[in-house]
Tab-separated table of C-alpha atoms and ligand atoms in Angstrom:
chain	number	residue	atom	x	y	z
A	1	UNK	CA	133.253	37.125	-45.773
A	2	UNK	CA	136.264	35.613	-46.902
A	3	UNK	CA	138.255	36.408	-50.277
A	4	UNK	CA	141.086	34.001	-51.703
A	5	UNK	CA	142.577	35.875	-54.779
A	6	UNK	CA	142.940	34.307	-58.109
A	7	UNK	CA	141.931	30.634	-57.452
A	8	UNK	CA	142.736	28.137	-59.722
A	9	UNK	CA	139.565	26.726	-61.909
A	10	UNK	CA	141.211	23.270	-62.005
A	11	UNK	CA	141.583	22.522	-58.608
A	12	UNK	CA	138.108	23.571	-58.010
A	13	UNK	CA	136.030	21.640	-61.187
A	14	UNK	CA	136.002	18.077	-61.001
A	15	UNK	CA	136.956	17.957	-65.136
A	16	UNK	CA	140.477	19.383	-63.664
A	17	UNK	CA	140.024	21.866	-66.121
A	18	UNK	CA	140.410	25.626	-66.075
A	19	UNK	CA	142.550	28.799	-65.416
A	20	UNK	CA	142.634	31.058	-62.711
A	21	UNK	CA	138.984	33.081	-61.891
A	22	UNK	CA	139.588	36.946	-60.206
A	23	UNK	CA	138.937	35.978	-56.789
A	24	UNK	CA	136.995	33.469	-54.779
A	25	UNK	CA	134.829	34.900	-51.985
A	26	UNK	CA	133.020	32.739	-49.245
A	27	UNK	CA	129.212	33.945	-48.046
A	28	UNK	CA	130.180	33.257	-44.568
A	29	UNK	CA	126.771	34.758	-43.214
A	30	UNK	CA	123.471	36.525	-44.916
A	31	UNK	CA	125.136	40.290	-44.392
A	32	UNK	CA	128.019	38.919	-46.605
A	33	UNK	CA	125.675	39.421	-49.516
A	34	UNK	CA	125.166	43.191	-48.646
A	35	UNK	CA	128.573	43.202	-49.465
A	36	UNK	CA	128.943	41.552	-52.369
A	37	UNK	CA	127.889	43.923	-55.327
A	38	UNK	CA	131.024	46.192	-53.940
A	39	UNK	CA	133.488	43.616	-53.801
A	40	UNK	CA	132.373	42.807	-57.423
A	41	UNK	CA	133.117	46.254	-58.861
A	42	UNK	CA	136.270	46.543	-56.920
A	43	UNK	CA	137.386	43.068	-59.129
A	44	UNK	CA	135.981	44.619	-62.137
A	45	UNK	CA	134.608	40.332	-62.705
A	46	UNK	CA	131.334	38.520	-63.416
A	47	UNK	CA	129.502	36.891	-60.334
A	48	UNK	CA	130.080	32.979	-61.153
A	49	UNK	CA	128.147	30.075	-58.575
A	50	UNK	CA	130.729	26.996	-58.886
A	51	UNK	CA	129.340	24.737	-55.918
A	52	UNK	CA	131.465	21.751	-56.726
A	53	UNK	CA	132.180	22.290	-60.214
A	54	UNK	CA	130.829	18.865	-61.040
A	55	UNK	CA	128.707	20.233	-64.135
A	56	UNK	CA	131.248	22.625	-65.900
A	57	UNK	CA	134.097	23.149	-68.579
A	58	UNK	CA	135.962	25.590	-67.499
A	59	UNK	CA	138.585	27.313	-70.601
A	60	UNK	CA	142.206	27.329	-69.509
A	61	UNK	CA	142.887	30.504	-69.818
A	62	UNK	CA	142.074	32.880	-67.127
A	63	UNK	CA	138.614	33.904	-66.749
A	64	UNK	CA	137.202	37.246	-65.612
A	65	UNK	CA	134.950	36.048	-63.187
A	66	UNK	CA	134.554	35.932	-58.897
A	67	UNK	CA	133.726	32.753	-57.400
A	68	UNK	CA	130.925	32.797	-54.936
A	69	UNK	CA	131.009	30.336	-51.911
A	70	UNK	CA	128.513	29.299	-49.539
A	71	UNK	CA	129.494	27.507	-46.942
A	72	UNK	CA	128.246	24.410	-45.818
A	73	UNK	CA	125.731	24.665	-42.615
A	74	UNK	CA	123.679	22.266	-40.942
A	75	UNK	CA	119.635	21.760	-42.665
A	76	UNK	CA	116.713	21.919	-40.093
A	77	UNK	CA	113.711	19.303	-40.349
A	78	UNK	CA	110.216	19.486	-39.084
A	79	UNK	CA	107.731	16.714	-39.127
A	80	UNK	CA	103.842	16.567	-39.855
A	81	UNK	CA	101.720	14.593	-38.324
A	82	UNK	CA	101.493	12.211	-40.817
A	83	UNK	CA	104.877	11.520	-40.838
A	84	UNK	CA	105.711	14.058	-43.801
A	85	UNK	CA	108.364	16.424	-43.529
A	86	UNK	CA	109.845	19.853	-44.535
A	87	UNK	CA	113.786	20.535	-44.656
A	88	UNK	CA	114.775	23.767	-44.654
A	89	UNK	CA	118.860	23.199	-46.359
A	90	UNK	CA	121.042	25.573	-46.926
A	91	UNK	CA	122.768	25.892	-50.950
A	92	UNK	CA	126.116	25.504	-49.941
A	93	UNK	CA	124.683	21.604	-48.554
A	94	UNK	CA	126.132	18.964	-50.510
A	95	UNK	CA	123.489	16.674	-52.106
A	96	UNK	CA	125.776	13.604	-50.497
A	97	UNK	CA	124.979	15.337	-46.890
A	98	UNK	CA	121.448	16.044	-47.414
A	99	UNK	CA	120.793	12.367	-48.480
A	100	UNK	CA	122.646	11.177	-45.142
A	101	UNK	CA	120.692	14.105	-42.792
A	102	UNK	CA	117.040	12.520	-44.932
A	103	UNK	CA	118.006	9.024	-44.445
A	104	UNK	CA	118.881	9.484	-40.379
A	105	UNK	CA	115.526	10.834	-39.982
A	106	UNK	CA	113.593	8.638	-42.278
A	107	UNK	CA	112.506	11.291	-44.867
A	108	UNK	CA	112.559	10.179	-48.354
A	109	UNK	CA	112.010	11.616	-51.665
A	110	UNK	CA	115.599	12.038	-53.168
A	111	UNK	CA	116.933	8.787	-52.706
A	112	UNK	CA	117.483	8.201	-56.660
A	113	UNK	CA	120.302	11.026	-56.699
A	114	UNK	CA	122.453	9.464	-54.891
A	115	UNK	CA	125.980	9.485	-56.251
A	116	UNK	CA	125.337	12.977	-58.036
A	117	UNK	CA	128.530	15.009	-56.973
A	118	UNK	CA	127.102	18.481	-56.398
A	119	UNK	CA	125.672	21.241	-53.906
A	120	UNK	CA	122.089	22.270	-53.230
A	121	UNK	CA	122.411	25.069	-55.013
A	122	UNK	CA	123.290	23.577	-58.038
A	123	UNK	CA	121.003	20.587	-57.861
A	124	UNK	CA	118.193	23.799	-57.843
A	125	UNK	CA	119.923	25.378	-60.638
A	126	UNK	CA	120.151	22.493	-62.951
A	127	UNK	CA	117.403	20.587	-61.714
A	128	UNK	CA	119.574	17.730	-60.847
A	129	UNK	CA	117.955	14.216	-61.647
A	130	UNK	CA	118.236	10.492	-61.972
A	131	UNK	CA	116.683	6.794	-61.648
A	132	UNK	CA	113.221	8.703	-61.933
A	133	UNK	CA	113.831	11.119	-59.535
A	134	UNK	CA	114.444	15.394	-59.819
A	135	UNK	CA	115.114	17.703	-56.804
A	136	UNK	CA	112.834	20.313	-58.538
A	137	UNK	CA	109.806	17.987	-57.809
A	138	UNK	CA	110.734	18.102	-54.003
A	139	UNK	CA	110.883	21.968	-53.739
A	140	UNK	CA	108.280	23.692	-51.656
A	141	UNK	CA	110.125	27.274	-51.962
A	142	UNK	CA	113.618	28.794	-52.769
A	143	UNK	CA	115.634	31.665	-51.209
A	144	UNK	CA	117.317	33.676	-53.659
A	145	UNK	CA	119.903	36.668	-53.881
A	146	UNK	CA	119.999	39.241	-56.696
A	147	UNK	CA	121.986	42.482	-56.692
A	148	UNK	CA	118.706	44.281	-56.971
A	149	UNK	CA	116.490	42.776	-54.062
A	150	UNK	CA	118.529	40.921	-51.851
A	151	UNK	CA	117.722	37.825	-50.369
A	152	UNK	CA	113.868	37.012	-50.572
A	153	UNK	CA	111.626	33.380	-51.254
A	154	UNK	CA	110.051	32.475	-54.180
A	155	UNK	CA	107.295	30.020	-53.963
A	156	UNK	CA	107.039	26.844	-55.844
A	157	UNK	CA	104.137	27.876	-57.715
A	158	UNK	CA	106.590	30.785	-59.123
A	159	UNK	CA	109.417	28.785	-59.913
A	160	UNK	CA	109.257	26.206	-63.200
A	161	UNK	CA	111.130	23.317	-63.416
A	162	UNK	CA	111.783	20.588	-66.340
A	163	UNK	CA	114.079	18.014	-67.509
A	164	UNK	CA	117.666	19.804	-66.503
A	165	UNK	CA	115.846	23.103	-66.402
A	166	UNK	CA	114.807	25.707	-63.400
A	167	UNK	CA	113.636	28.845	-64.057
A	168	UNK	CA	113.136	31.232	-60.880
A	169	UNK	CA	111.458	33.926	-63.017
A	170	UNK	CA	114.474	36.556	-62.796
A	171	UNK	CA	114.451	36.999	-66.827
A	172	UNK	CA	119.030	37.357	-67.201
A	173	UNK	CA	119.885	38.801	-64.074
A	174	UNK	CA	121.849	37.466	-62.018
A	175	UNK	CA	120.685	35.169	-58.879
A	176	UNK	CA	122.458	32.529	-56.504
A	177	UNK	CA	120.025	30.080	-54.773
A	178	UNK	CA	120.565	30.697	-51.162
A	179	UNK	CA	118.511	28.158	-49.366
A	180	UNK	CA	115.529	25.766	-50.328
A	181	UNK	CA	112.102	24.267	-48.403
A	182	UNK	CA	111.761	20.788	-49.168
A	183	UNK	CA	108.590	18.746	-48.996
A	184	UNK	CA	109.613	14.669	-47.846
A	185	UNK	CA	107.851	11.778	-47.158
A	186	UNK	CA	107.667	9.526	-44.633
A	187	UNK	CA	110.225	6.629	-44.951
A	188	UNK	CA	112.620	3.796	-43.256
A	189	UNK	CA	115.862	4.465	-43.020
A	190	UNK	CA	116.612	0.852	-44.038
A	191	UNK	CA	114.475	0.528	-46.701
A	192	UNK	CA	116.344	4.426	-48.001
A	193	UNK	CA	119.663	2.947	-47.127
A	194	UNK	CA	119.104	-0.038	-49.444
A	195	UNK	CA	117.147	1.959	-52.301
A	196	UNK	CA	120.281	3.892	-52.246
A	197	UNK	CA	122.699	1.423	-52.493
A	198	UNK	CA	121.233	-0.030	-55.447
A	199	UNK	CA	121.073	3.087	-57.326
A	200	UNK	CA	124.264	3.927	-56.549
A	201	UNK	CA	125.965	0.155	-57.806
A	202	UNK	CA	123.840	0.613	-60.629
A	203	UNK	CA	125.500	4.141	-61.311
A	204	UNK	CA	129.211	2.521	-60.303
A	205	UNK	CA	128.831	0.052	-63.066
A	206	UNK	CA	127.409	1.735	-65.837
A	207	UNK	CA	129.166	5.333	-65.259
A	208	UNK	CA	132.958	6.491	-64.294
A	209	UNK	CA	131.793	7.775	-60.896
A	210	UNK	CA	134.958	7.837	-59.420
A	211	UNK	CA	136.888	9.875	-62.549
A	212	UNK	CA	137.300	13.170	-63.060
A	213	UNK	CA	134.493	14.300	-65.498
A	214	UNK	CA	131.872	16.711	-65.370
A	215	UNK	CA	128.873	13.971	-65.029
A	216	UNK	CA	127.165	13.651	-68.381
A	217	UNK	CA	127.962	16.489	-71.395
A	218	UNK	CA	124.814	16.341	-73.622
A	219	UNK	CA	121.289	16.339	-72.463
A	220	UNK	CA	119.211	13.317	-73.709
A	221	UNK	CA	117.636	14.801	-77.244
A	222	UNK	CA	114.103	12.937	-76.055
A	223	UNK	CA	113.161	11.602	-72.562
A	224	UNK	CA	113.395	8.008	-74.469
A	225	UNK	CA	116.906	8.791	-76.548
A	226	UNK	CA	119.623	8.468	-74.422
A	227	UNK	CA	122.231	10.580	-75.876
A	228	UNK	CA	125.644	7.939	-74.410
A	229	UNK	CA	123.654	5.426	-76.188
A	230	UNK	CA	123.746	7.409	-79.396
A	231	UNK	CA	127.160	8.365	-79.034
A	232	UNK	CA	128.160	4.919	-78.223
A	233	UNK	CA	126.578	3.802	-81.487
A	234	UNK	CA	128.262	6.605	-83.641
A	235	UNK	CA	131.811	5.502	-82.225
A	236	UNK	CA	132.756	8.040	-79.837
A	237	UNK	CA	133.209	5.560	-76.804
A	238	UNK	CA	136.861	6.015	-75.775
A	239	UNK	CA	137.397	8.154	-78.319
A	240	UNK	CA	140.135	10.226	-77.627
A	241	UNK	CA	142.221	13.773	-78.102
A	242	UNK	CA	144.883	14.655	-76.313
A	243	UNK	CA	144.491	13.640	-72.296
A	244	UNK	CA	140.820	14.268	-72.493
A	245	UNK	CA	138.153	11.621	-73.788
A	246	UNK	CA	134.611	9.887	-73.659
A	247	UNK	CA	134.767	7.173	-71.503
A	248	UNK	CA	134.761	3.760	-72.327
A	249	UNK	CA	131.823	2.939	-69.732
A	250	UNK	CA	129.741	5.531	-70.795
A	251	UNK	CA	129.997	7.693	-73.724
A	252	UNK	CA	128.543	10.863	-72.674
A	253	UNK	CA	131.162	11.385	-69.723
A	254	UNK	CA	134.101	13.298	-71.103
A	255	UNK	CA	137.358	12.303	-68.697
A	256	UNK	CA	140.384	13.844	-68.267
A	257	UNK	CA	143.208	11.212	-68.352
A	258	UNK	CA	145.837	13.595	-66.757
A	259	UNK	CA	146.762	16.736	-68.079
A	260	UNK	CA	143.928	17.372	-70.121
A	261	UNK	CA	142.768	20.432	-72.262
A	262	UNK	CA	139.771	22.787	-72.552
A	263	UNK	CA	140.716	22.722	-76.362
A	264	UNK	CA	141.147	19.027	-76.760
A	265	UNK	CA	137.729	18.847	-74.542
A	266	UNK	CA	135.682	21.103	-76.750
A	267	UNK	CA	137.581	19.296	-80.333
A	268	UNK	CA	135.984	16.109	-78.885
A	269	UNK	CA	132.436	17.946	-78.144
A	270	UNK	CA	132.330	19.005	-81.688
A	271	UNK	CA	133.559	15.788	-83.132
A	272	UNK	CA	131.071	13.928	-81.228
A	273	UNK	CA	127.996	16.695	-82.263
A	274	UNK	CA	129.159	15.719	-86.032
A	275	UNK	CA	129.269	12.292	-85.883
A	276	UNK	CA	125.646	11.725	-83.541
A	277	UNK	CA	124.124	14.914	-86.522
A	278	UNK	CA	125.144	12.599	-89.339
A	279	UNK	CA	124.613	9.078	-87.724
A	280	UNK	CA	120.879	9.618	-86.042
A	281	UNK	CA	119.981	13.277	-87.408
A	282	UNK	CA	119.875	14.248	-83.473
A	283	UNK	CA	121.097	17.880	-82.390
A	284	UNK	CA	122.758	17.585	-79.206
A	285	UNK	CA	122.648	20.011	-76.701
A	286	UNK	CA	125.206	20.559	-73.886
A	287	UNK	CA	124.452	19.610	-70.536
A	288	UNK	CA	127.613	21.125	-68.978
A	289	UNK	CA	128.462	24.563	-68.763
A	290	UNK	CA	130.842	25.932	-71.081
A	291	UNK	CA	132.727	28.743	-69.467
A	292	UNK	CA	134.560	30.973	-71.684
A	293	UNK	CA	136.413	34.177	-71.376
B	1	LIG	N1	123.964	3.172	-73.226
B	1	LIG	C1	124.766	2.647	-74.190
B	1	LIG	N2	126.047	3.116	-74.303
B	1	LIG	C2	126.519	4.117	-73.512
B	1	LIG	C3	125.674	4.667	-72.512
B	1	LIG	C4	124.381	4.192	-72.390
B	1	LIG	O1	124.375	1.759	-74.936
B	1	LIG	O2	127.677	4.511	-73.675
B	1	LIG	C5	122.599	2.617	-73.069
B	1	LIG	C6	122.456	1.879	-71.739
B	1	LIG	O3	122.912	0.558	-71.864
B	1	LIG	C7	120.970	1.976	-71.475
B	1	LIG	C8	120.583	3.320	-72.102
B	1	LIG	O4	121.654	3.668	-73.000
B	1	LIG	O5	120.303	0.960	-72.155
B	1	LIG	C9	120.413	4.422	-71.056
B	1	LIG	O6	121.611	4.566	-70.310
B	1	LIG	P1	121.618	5.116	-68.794
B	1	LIG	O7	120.742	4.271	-67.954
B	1	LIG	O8	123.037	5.276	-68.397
B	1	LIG	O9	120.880	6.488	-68.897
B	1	LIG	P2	121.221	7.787	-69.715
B	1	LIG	O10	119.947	8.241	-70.358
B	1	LIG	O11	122.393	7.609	-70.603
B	1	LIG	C10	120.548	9.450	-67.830
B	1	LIG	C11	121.086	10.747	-67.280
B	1	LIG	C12	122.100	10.505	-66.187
B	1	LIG	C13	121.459	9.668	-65.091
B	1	LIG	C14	121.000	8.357	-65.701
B	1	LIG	C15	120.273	7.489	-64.708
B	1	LIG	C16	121.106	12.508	-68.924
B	1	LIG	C17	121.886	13.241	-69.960
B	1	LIG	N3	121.728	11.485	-68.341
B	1	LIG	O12	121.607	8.822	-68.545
B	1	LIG	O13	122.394	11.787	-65.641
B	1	LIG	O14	122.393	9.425	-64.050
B	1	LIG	O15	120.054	8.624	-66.786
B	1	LIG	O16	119.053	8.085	-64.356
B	1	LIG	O17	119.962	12.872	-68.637
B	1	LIG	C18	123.860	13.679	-65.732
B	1	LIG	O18	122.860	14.336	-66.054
B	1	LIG	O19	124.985	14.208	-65.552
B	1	LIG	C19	123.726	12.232	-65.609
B	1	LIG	C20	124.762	11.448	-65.418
């Protein structure tokens, strides 16, 4: 176990937002977690699961939390007869890596999240999806942590999953998803490697992949309503406050020009709730995580 104190919340979200957190401590190994509910009433904080900070808003002022860190560690694959597989990944994985490891070994399944900036753990925890594809439909089992049990596995028959929604069955307490089973099919690596690439040019040109935002800040109101479309149409495309603003590719990707905000982030949220509630009669709900002190 290794603790950095008060890390900076901007260097470590890829908005570039945010103040310091308590302390940041890395899960080097499982007995790490023994440790953990200890360390967490010596800092007095909340237990907060950042992978790569690619889905939150983090406030600017200091937050009373303790980043948790699992490291990344190699996945292990095993092959059925019938050319399906089973990966065994670990959450600290980034979704980048795991796509590489599935592609070398011709085991496909997840090709269509390609370009989503984030760790395992999060892609369990938000149910990370796109071009017609969601991790939760790949998941055979997860390994969790809780202060109360440890680290056990919950079957996919106990876990439920939906549109940017996973529910482990854990009610409000706490849990950090340790490690996953996946269940992959059989696959070529060239025909992967070229599924891939087109998903991901398709994503270059019609998103701001390589900007610092938080990927997209309002879930779609209806599986056929895309919400960028509707704020496109109600005017907030490049629409601006401060350093921080939708982007003029696509408007439901907040980006922070330089030296952007939490405030002028969450003026532009509530601007852009106004405008889509009066223009199309659509609540929008956020995608991202707000996290507030
Ligand atoms: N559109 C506009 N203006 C915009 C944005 C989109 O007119 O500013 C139009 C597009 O031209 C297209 C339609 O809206 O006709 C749908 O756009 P897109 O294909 O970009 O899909 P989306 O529904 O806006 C969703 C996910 C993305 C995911 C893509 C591709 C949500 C909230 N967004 O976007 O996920 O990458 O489909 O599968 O579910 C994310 O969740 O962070 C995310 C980026």
């Amino acid at each position: 176990m290794r603790v950095i104190p008060e890390p900076s919340l901007q260097e470590r979200t890829s908005l570039r937002l945010g103040g310091k957190a308590l302390a940041e401590v890395w899960m080097d190994e499982d007995q790490d977690w023994e440790r953990l509910p200890d360390l967490l009433q010596h800092y007095g904080g909340k237990p907060l699961i950042l992978g790569h900070g690619s889905n939150v808003l983090a406030s600017d002022t200091d937050l009373p939390v303790v980043v948790i860190r699992q490291p990344r560690a190699p996945s292990e694959f095993s092959r059925h007869s019938d050319g399906r597989g089973e990966a065994l990944v670990q959450g600290g994985q980034t979704l980048a890596g795991l796509l590489v490891e599935c592609r070398r070994r011709g085991l496909s399944g997840l090709e269509g999240l390609i370009g989503i900036p984030g760790t395992i753990g999060g892609a369990v925890a938000m149910n990370a999806g796109s071009y017609g594809c969601s991790f939760g439909e790949r998941l055979r089992g997860v390994e969790v942590w809780t202060a109360e049990h440890g680290l056990f596995w919950i079957e996919a028959e106990q876990l439920r999953t939906g549109y940017r929604f996973f529910d482990p069955g854990l009610g409000k307490r706490f849990w950090a998803a340790t490690r996953v089973k996946l269940d992959l099919q059989a696959g070529r690596p060239e025909t992967m490697q070229s599924r891939m690439r087109e998903v991901y040019c398709r994503k270059k040109a019609t998103q701001p992949l390589l900007a610092p935002t938080c990927g997209c800040v309002f879930k779609n109101p209806d599986p056929s309503v895309s919400a960028g479309r509707l704020l496109d149409s109600c005017g907030m495309k490049g629409f601006r406050v401060g350093e921080m603003g939708f982007s003029e590719r696509h408007a439901n990707f907040l980006i922070n020009y330089g030296q952007g905000r939490s405030a002028d982030a969450l003026e532009l949220i509530a601007i852009a709730r106004e405008r889509c509630r009066e223009y199309s009669g659509f609540e929008l709900e956020l995608e991202v995580k707000c996290l507030q002190a």
